[in-house]
Coordinates of C-alpha atoms in Angstrom, one line a residue:
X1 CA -35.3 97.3 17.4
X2 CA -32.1 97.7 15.2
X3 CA -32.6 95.8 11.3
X4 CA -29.9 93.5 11.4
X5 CA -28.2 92.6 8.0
X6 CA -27.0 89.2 7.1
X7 CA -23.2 89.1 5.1
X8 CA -21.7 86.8 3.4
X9 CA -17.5 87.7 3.4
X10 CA -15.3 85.5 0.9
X11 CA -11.5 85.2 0.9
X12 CA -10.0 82.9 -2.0
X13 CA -6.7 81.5 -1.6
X14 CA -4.8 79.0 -3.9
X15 CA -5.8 75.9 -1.9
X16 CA -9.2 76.5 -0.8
X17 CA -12.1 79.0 -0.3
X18 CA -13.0 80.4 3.4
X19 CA -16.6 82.0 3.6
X20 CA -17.8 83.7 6.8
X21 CA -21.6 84.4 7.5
X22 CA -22.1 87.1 9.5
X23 CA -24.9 89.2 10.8
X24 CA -24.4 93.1 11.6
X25 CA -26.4 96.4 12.0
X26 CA -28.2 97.9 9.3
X27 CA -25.8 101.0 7.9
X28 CA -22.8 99.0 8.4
X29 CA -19.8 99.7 6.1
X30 CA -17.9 96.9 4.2
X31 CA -15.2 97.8 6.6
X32 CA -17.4 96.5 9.2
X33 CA -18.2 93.1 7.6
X34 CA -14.8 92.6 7.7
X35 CA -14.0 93.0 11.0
X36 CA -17.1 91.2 12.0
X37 CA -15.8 88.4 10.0
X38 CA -12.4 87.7 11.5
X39 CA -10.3 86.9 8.0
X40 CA -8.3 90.2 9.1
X41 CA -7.0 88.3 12.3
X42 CA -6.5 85.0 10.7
X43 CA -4.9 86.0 7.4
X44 CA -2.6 88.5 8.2
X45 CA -1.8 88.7 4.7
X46 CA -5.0 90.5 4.3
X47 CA -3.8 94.4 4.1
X48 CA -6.8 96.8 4.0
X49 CA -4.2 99.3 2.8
X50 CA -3.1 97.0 -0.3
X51 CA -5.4 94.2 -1.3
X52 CA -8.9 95.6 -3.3
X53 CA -12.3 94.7 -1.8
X54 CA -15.8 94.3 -3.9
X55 CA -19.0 93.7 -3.0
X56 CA -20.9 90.9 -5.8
X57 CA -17.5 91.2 -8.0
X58 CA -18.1 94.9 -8.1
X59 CA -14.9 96.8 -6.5
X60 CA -16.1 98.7 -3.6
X61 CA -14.3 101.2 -1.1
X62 CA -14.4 100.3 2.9
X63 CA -16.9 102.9 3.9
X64 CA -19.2 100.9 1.2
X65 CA -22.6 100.3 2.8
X66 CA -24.1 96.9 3.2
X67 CA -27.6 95.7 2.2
X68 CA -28.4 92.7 3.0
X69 CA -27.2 89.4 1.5
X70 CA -24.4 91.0 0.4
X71 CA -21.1 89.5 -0.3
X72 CA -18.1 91.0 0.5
X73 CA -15.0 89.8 -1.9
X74 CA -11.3 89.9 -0.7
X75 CA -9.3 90.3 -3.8
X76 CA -5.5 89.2 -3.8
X77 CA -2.9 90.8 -5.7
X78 CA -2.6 89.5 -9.6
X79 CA 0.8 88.0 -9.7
X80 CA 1.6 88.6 -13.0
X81 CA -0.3 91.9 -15.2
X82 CA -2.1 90.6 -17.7
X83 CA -0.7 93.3 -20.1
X84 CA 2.5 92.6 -19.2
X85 CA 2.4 88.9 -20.2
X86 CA 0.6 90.1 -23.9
X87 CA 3.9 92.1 -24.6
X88 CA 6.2 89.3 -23.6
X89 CA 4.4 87.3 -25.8
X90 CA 4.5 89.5 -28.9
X91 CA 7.9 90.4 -28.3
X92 CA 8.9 86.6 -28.3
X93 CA 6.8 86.2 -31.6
X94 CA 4.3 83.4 -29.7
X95 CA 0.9 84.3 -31.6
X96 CA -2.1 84.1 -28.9
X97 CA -4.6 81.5 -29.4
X98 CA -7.9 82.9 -30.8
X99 CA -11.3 82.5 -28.6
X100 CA -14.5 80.7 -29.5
X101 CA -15.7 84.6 -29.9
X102 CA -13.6 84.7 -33.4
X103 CA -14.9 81.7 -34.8
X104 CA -18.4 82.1 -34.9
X105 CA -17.9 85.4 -36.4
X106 CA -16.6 83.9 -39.4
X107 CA -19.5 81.8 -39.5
X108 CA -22.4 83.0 -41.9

């Protein structure tokens, strides 16, 4: 008899988290948990083509293969770039706020 491998999928939106437990064939792809899971069909926002996909916060390709326990991650696009908010910052002459990194540093 077929090993069969149990999933978790994860899809984060602003309001509220959906997670889908599924169970499919060992050597399945990530592209399989997916569609196993359904989130395609009831988010159509989902894109395979745009949004990024991990598996454990590790960015993964569709034809990723499972192991069991795994949890598939449905990233959504960033909606501003990070970089891009640093150099709007600097050019307005705002000075960032330094972390708790910094200050223990100093310490000592």
């Amino acid at each position: 008899m077929a090993e069969t491998l149990n999933v978790e999928i994860c899809y984060a939106m602003n309001s509220k988290q959906e997670v889908v437990r599924v169970r499919v064939p060992e050597g399945a792809t990530l592209q399989h948990g997916l569609d196993a899971s359904g989130l395609l069909a009831k988010y159509p926002e989902i894109d395979i083509r745009k949004n990024k996909f991990g598996i454990w916060n590790k960015l993964s390709k569709l034809d990723a293969v499972l192991r069991d326990k795994d949890r598939i991650e449905i990233y959504r696009p960033l909606i501003a770039d990070p970089k891009e908010v640093r150099r709007q910052r600097a050019a307005e002459g705002k000075v960032m706020k330094k972390g708790a990194g910094d200050a223990d540093a100093s310490e000592g």
